[in-house]
GROMACS .gro file of C-alpha atoms in nm:
model
  332
    1MET     CA    1   3.157   2.595   7.959
    2THR     CA    2   2.937   2.325   8.110
    3THR     CA    3   2.562   2.256   8.151
    4ARG     CA    4   2.369   1.998   8.301
    5THR     CA    5   2.076   1.767   8.120
    6PRO     CA    6   1.768   1.695   8.289
    7ALA     CA    7   1.897   1.350   8.284
    8GLY     CA    8   2.189   1.453   8.479
    9SER     CA    9   2.471   1.418   8.216
   10THR     CA   10   2.747   1.698   8.157
   11THR     CA   11   2.743   1.834   7.813
   12SER     CA   12   3.015   2.083   7.686
   13THR     CA   13   2.937   2.368   7.439
   14THR     CA   14   3.304   2.420   7.353
   15ARG     CA   15   3.474   2.092   7.262
   16GLY     CA   16   3.460   2.019   6.910
   17GLY     CA   17   3.060   2.075   6.883
   18THR     CA   18   2.993   1.726   6.996
   19GLY     CA   19   2.807   1.850   7.293
   20VAL     CA   20   2.952   1.574   7.498
   21SER     CA   21   3.229   1.607   7.749
   22GLY     CA   22   3.557   1.405   7.799
   23ARG     CA   23   3.385   1.279   8.135
   24ASP     CA   24   3.079   1.175   7.976
   25LEU     CA   25   3.286   0.979   7.698
   26ARG     CA   26   3.484   0.813   7.928
   27SER     CA   27   3.155   0.703   8.134
   28ILE     CA   28   3.011   0.581   7.781
   29GLY     CA   29   3.326   0.384   7.728
   30VAL     CA   30   3.321   0.226   8.057
   31PHE     CA   31   2.945   0.123   8.009
   32THR     CA   32   3.007  -0.028   7.657
   33ALA     CA   33   3.313  -0.200   7.755
   34VAL     CA   34   3.115  -0.378   8.079
   35ALA     CA   35   2.791  -0.444   7.878
   36PHE     CA   36   3.000  -0.613   7.559
   37ALA     CA   37   3.237  -0.797   7.793
   38LEU     CA   38   2.954  -0.962   8.011
   39SER     CA   39   2.767  -1.045   7.710
   40TRP     CA   40   3.024  -1.246   7.534
   41LEU     CA   41   3.166  -1.389   7.877
   42LEU     CA   42   2.802  -1.535   7.946
   43ALA     CA   43   2.763  -1.665   7.600
   44LEU     CA   44   3.110  -1.844   7.598
   45PRO     CA   45   2.945  -2.181   7.737
   46LEU     CA   46   2.724  -2.195   7.419
   47TRP     CA   47   2.985  -2.105   7.174
   48PHE     CA   48   3.198  -2.409   7.316
   49GLY     CA   49   2.920  -2.615   7.360
   50GLU     CA   50   2.589  -2.701   7.173
   51GLY     CA   51   2.520  -2.351   7.085
   52LEU     CA   52   2.135  -2.252   7.097
   53ALA     CA   53   2.048  -2.627   7.146
   54SER     CA   54   2.216  -2.611   7.475
   55PRO     CA   55   2.019  -2.673   7.777
   56TRP     CA   56   2.180  -2.368   7.918
   57PHE     CA   57   2.054  -2.149   7.645
   58PRO     CA   58   1.728  -2.020   7.851
   59LEU     CA   59   1.935  -1.946   8.158
   60VAL     CA   60   2.232  -1.775   7.938
   61SER     CA   61   1.986  -1.577   7.741
   62VAL     CA   62   1.813  -1.411   8.039
   63SER     CA   63   2.152  -1.341   8.221
   64VAL     CA   64   2.285  -1.188   7.903
   65MET     CA   65   1.988  -0.928   7.914
   66ALA     CA   66   2.085  -0.806   8.274
   67THR     CA   67   2.442  -0.717   8.154
   68PRO     CA   68   2.335  -0.368   8.027
   69ALA     CA   69   2.183  -0.287   8.373
   70VAL     CA   70   2.494  -0.413   8.559
   71ALA     CA   71   2.714  -0.189   8.334
   72ALA     CA   72   2.480   0.117   8.409
   73LEU     CA   73   2.466   0.026   8.773
   74VAL     CA   74   2.885   0.032   8.751
   75VAL     CA   75   2.915   0.341   8.588
   76VAL     CA   76   2.644   0.510   8.825
   77PHE     CA   77   2.773   0.358   9.162
   78VAL     CA   78   3.156   0.339   9.091
   79VAL     CA   79   3.230   0.587   8.816
   80GLU     CA   80   2.995   0.886   8.808
   81ARG     CA   81   2.828   0.881   9.152
   82PRO     CA   82   2.563   1.135   9.085
   83ARG     CA   83   2.360   1.247   9.422
   84HIS     CA   84   2.031   1.109   9.264
   85ARG     CA   85   2.108   0.775   9.108
   86ALA     CA   86   1.769   0.644   9.068
   87ARG     CA   87   1.683   0.943   8.876
   88THR     CA   88   1.970   0.934   8.655
   89LEU     CA   89   1.885   0.567   8.558
   90GLY     CA   90   1.535   0.685   8.492
   91LEU     CA   91   1.341   0.464   8.775
   92TRP     CA   92   1.233   0.748   8.960
   93PRO     CA   93   1.025   0.983   9.004
   94LEU     CA   94   0.681   0.795   8.918
   95THR     CA   95   0.512   1.117   8.859
   96PRO     CA   96   0.313   1.303   8.704
   97VAL     CA   97   0.125   0.968   8.726
   98ARG     CA   98  -0.123   1.029   8.461
   99ARG     CA   99   0.154   1.105   8.203
  100LEU     CA  100   0.364   0.779   8.313
  101LEU     CA  101   0.053   0.584   8.301
  102GLY     CA  102  -0.044   0.692   7.949
  103PHE     CA  103   0.330   0.612   7.829
  104ALA     CA  104   0.324   0.319   7.986
  105ALA     CA  105  -0.015   0.202   7.805
  106LEU     CA  106   0.156   0.313   7.479
  107GLY     CA  107   0.458   0.115   7.555
  108ILE     CA  108   0.230  -0.203   7.576
  109VAL     CA  109   0.034  -0.106   7.282
  110VAL     CA  110   0.236   0.033   7.008
  111PRO     CA  111   0.501  -0.259   7.015
  112ILE     CA  112   0.212  -0.485   6.986
  113ALA     CA  113   0.086  -0.299   6.666
  114LEU     CA  114   0.422  -0.264   6.518
  115VAL     CA  115   0.488  -0.662   6.549
  116LEU     CA  116   0.147  -0.727   6.413
  117VAL     CA  117   0.115  -0.483   6.136
  118ALA     CA  118   0.471  -0.613   5.994
  119LEU     CA  119   0.299  -0.957   5.896
  120PRO     CA  120   0.058  -0.821   5.635
  121ILE     CA  121   0.305  -0.567   5.497
  122GLY     CA  122   0.547  -0.852   5.455
  123ALA     CA  123   0.254  -1.107   5.297
  124LEU     CA  124   0.158  -0.795   5.038
  125LEU     CA  125   0.544  -0.776   4.970
  126GLY     CA  126   0.583  -1.144   4.909
  127VAL     CA  127   0.837  -1.183   5.170
  128TYR     CA  128   0.607  -1.336   5.473
  129PRO     CA  129   0.435  -1.690   5.370
  130ALA     CA  130   0.081  -1.605   5.549
  131ASP     CA  131  -0.238  -1.836   5.591
  132VAL     CA  132  -0.484  -1.607   5.791
  133VAL     CA  133  -0.762  -1.856   5.745
  134GLY     CA  134  -0.624  -2.196   5.806
  135PHE     CA  135  -0.356  -2.092   6.037
  136SER     CA  136  -0.195  -2.394   5.909
  137ALA     CA  137   0.166  -2.348   6.057
  138PHE     CA  138   0.014  -2.291   6.407
  139GLN     CA  139  -0.223  -2.599   6.352
  140GLN     CA  140   0.058  -2.798   6.259
  141LEU     CA  141   0.264  -2.695   6.581
  142ARG     CA  142  -0.071  -2.786   6.798
  143ASP     CA  143  -0.075  -3.122   6.625
  144GLU     CA  144   0.314  -3.234   6.689
  145GLN     CA  145   0.282  -3.093   7.068
  146ALA     CA  146  -0.040  -3.306   7.095
  147ALA     CA  147   0.102  -3.608   6.946
  148ALA     CA  148   0.441  -3.582   7.156
  149ALA     CA  149   0.242  -3.539   7.477
  150GLY     CA  150   0.020  -3.847   7.349
  151ALA     CA  151  -0.302  -3.655   7.424
  152GLY     CA  152  -0.582  -3.556   7.199
  153GLY     CA  153  -0.641  -3.210   7.039
  154LEU     CA  154  -0.752  -2.895   7.299
  155PRO     CA  155  -1.133  -2.865   7.288
  156ILE     CA  156  -1.091  -2.504   7.128
  157SER     CA  157  -1.057  -2.450   6.760
  158THR     CA  158  -0.727  -2.316   6.600
  159GLY     CA  159  -0.911  -1.977   6.518
  160ALA     CA  160  -1.026  -1.918   6.914
  161LEU     CA  161  -0.687  -2.019   7.010
  162VAL     CA  162  -0.503  -1.764   6.794
  163ALA     CA  163  -0.731  -1.486   6.911
  164LEU     CA  164  -0.677  -1.615   7.280
  165GLN     CA  165  -0.297  -1.583   7.228
  166LEU     CA  166  -0.339  -1.225   7.083
  167ALA     CA  167  -0.553  -1.125   7.370
  168VAL     CA  168  -0.285  -1.202   7.649
  169LEU     CA  169  -0.012  -1.041   7.449
  170PRO     CA  170  -0.043  -0.725   7.699
  171VAL     CA  171  -0.043  -0.981   7.995
  172ALA     CA  172   0.277  -1.105   7.835
  173ALA     CA  173   0.437  -0.775   7.847
  174VAL     CA  174   0.390  -0.742   8.215
  175ILE     CA  175   0.526  -1.083   8.260
  176ASN     CA  176   0.847  -0.999   8.051
  177LEU     CA  177   0.904  -0.665   8.255
  178VAL     CA  178   1.205  -0.768   8.471
  179PRO     CA  179   1.407  -0.928   8.238
  180ALA     CA  180   1.340  -0.645   7.977
  181LEU     CA  181   1.433  -0.379   8.247
  182GLY     CA  182   1.772  -0.545   8.237
  183GLU     CA  183   1.844  -0.404   7.898
  184GLU     CA  184   1.655  -0.099   7.914
  185LEU     CA  185   1.809   0.042   8.237
  186GLY     CA  186   2.143   0.055   8.044
  187TRP     CA  187   2.032   0.137   7.681
  188ARG     CA  188   1.753   0.394   7.743
  189GLY     CA  189   1.749   0.433   8.117
  190TRP     CA  190   2.095   0.563   8.141
  191LEU     CA  191   2.275   0.575   7.771
  192LEU     CA  192   2.022   0.764   7.581
  193PRO     CA  193   2.000   1.055   7.776
  194LYS     CA  194   2.367   1.063   7.782
  195LEU     CA  195   2.408   1.082   7.427
  196MET     CA  196   2.113   1.327   7.373
  197PRO     CA  197   2.345   1.634   7.388
  198LEU     CA  198   2.464   1.500   7.033
  199GLY     CA  199   2.099   1.562   6.920
  200PRO     CA  200   1.819   1.312   6.866
  201VAL     CA  201   1.896   1.160   6.542
  202PRO     CA  202   2.279   1.082   6.634
  203ALA     CA  203   2.174   0.950   6.981
  204ILE     CA  204   1.922   0.716   6.821
  205LEU     CA  205   2.180   0.589   6.567
  206VAL     CA  206   2.457   0.555   6.814
  207SER     CA  207   2.248   0.373   7.091
  208GLY     CA  208   2.076   0.162   6.826
  209VAL     CA  209   2.398   0.047   6.646
  210LEU     CA  210   2.576  -0.025   7.010
  211TRP     CA  211   2.246  -0.203   7.124
  212GLY     CA  212   2.259  -0.405   6.780
  213VAL     CA  213   2.620  -0.520   6.791
  214TRP     CA  214   2.574  -0.597   7.167
  215HIS     CA  215   2.354  -0.888   7.050
  216ALA     CA  216   2.622  -1.045   6.830
  217PRO     CA  217   2.718  -1.344   7.085
  218LEU     CA  218   2.375  -1.497   7.014
  219VAL     CA  219   2.288  -1.360   6.684
  220LEU     CA  220   2.612  -1.526   6.541
  221LEU     CA  221   2.511  -1.855   6.692
  222GLY     CA  222   2.181  -1.823   6.481
  223TYR     CA  223   1.932  -1.631   6.728
  224ASN     CA  224   1.666  -1.427   6.561
  225TYR     CA  225   1.810  -1.501   6.206
  226PRO     CA  226   1.871  -1.876   6.182
  227THR     CA  227   1.875  -1.899   5.811
  228ALA     CA  228   2.124  -1.604   5.748
  229PRO     CA  229   2.502  -1.581   5.763
  230GLY     CA  230   2.621  -1.422   6.080
  231TRP     CA  231   2.732  -1.060   5.940
  232LEU     CA  232   2.359  -1.032   5.788
  233GLY     CA  233   2.220  -1.136   6.096
  234VAL     CA  234   2.414  -0.881   6.304
  235THR     CA  235   2.350  -0.605   6.028
  236ALA     CA  236   1.989  -0.685   6.020
  237MET     CA  237   1.965  -0.684   6.423
  238VAL     CA  238   2.145  -0.339   6.429
  239GLY     CA  239   1.879  -0.213   6.174
  240THR     CA  240   1.613  -0.336   6.389
  241CYS     CA  241   1.771  -0.211   6.709
  242ILE     CA  242   1.805   0.159   6.583
  243LEU     CA  243   1.414   0.170   6.491
  244LEU     CA  244   1.292  -0.016   6.801
  245GLY     CA  245   1.542   0.160   7.016
  246ALA     CA  246   1.409   0.504   6.873
  247VAL     CA  247   1.037   0.406   6.986
  248PHE     CA  248   1.166   0.278   7.344
  249GLY     CA  249   1.360   0.597   7.347
  250TRP     CA  250   1.043   0.831   7.247
  251LEU     CA  251   0.898   0.662   7.540
  252ARG     CA  252   1.171   0.711   7.783
  253LEU     CA  253   1.236   1.080   7.708
  254ARG     CA  254   0.879   1.203   7.684
  255SER     CA  255   0.787   1.042   8.007
  256GLY     CA  256   1.117   1.096   8.187
  257SER     CA  257   1.103   0.742   8.314
  258VAL     CA  258   1.252   0.416   8.190
  259TRP     CA  259   0.942   0.212   8.286
  260PRO     CA  260   0.738   0.274   7.968
  261ALA     CA  261   1.059   0.174   7.762
  262ALA     CA  262   1.097  -0.138   7.980
  263LEU     CA  263   0.717  -0.242   7.905
  264ALA     CA  264   0.773  -0.176   7.544
  265HIS     CA  265   1.076  -0.402   7.521
  266ALA     CA  266   0.886  -0.665   7.740
  267SER     CA  267   0.599  -0.602   7.470
  268ILE     CA  268   0.797  -0.669   7.170
  269ASN     CA  269   0.966  -0.962   7.340
  270GLY     CA  270   0.622  -1.110   7.426
  271ALA     CA  271   0.460  -1.037   7.092
  272ALA     CA  272   0.762  -1.148   6.858
  273GLY     CA  273   0.616  -1.524   6.847
  274SER     CA  274   0.307  -1.384   6.681
  275SER     CA  275   0.443  -1.454   6.325
  276LEU     CA  276   0.398  -1.814   6.380
  277LEU     CA  277   0.049  -1.800   6.454
  278PHE     CA  278  -0.044  -1.641   6.086
  279ALA     CA  279   0.257  -1.843   5.893
  280ALA     CA  280   0.188  -2.118   5.623
  281ALA     CA  281   0.286  -2.441   5.718
  282GLY     CA  282   0.579  -2.575   5.541
  283GLU     CA  283   0.698  -2.225   5.422
  284PRO     CA  284   1.049  -2.094   5.556
  285VAL     CA  285   0.988  -1.735   5.736
  286ASP     CA  286   1.331  -1.536   5.638
  287THR     CA  287   1.354  -1.309   5.927
  288THR     CA  288   1.611  -1.059   5.755
  289GLN     CA  289   1.328  -1.003   5.516
  290ALA     CA  290   1.009  -1.051   5.701
  291THR     CA  291   0.855  -0.977   6.078
  292ILE     CA  292   0.955  -0.724   6.264
  293LEU     CA  293   1.306  -0.832   6.264
  294GLY     CA  294   1.342  -0.779   5.906
  295TRP     CA  295   1.319  -0.504   5.613
  296SER     CA  296   0.964  -0.526   5.558
  297GLY     CA  297   0.875  -0.498   5.923
  298TRP     CA  298   1.097  -0.195   5.936
  299ILE     CA  299   0.871   0.013   5.711
  300VAL     CA  300   0.592   0.140   5.972
  301PRO     CA  301   0.835   0.184   6.263
  302PHE     CA  302   1.049   0.386   6.025
  303ALA     CA  303   0.766   0.624   5.939
  304LEU     CA  304   0.666   0.629   6.302
  305VAL     CA  305   1.029   0.766   6.382
  306ALA     CA  306   1.071   0.983   6.120
  307VAL     CA  307   0.720   1.166   6.236
  308LEU     CA  308   0.830   1.195   6.600
  309VAL     CA  309   1.148   1.313   6.498
  310ALA     CA  310   1.016   1.588   6.258
  311THR     CA  311   0.771   1.703   6.537
  312GLY     CA  312   1.029   1.720   6.815
  313ARG     CA  313   0.892   1.438   7.009
  314PHE     CA  314   1.223   1.336   7.133
  315ALA     CA  315   1.262   1.647   7.363
  316PRO     CA  316   1.300   1.560   7.726
  317ALA     CA  317   1.037   1.524   7.980
  318GLU     CA  318   0.934   1.863   8.138
  319PRO     CA  319   1.123   1.955   8.451
  320SER     CA  320   0.838   1.850   8.666
  321SER     CA  321   0.898   1.494   8.576
  322ALA     CA  322   1.298   1.547   8.570
  323PRO     CA  323   1.394   1.786   8.834
  324GLN     CA  324   1.706   1.970   8.810
  325PRO     CA  325   2.039   1.882   9.013
  326GLY     CA  326   1.999   2.024   9.340
  327THR     CA  327   1.654   2.000   9.384
  328ALA     CA  328   1.575   1.864   9.724
  329SER     CA  329   1.378   1.527   9.703
  330PRO     CA  330   1.273   1.271   9.989
  331HIS     CA  331   1.325   0.996   9.738
  332PRO     CA  332   1.651   0.836   9.594
   0.00000   0.00000   0.00000
């Protein structure tokens, strides 16, 4: 016996208790293979060149972010070919508008809060060297940039500039939306709903592990964890992706749309550099321990995810925002 989930995936109630049909497993395999192969292929110029110091790194990193979207599009347009492709990816519908806008706002605010709260927690635990009075690391960066440009300092205090940087974080989320959508269209737009027949916790774990390991081509070069050995960097990235992926997944499933999750991903990317604003000059930051990337930064996201799981907040959106297959719609 097979049933169809609101996200458009076929599930089985008779095969080994997994809840995922052989057809869906094949689609998941194709998606994973394409996403991983393309990410490694695009990263090869860095591996055979100057690594993260390569002038090609910005282009490569943005291109790699698009590979999960490419993988999802391959599966949806070539392998599965569902009737409502935009719905399957979470791109449509954009209703109910009030709920969508509410989750979009949460997608911007919650990740910024998680990034910022990780810093005082790390400071209290002794793994983040904080300077919330003099902002010495940020001041040092300002001085170095001014010296390199041969110009005097900006006519604004460092404290005021820090406040301005924080104020524009929501704007950064909107600016980063397009590249973030490249990842979210695959991981949360398509993959997470496909895994939900396994149950919320297994779906979160499987999608989070895949997302974390997918980062390996750049993490092994020192991206995000520059002072850690490669194996530790990838392991830490997996932990980060499980927890953040769960938060993004909550937004995706409860809104019935990939857009809040994409905004959340963009928000994280835009706020990630905030750790520099409050750091002490001359003190290295071990990102396996501090910031949202390290274990001390996982404490609050873990608590949030535990509450969401315990209260059943990973149930898919109501049918009004995720119509059953066969329902007529004027939209793609």
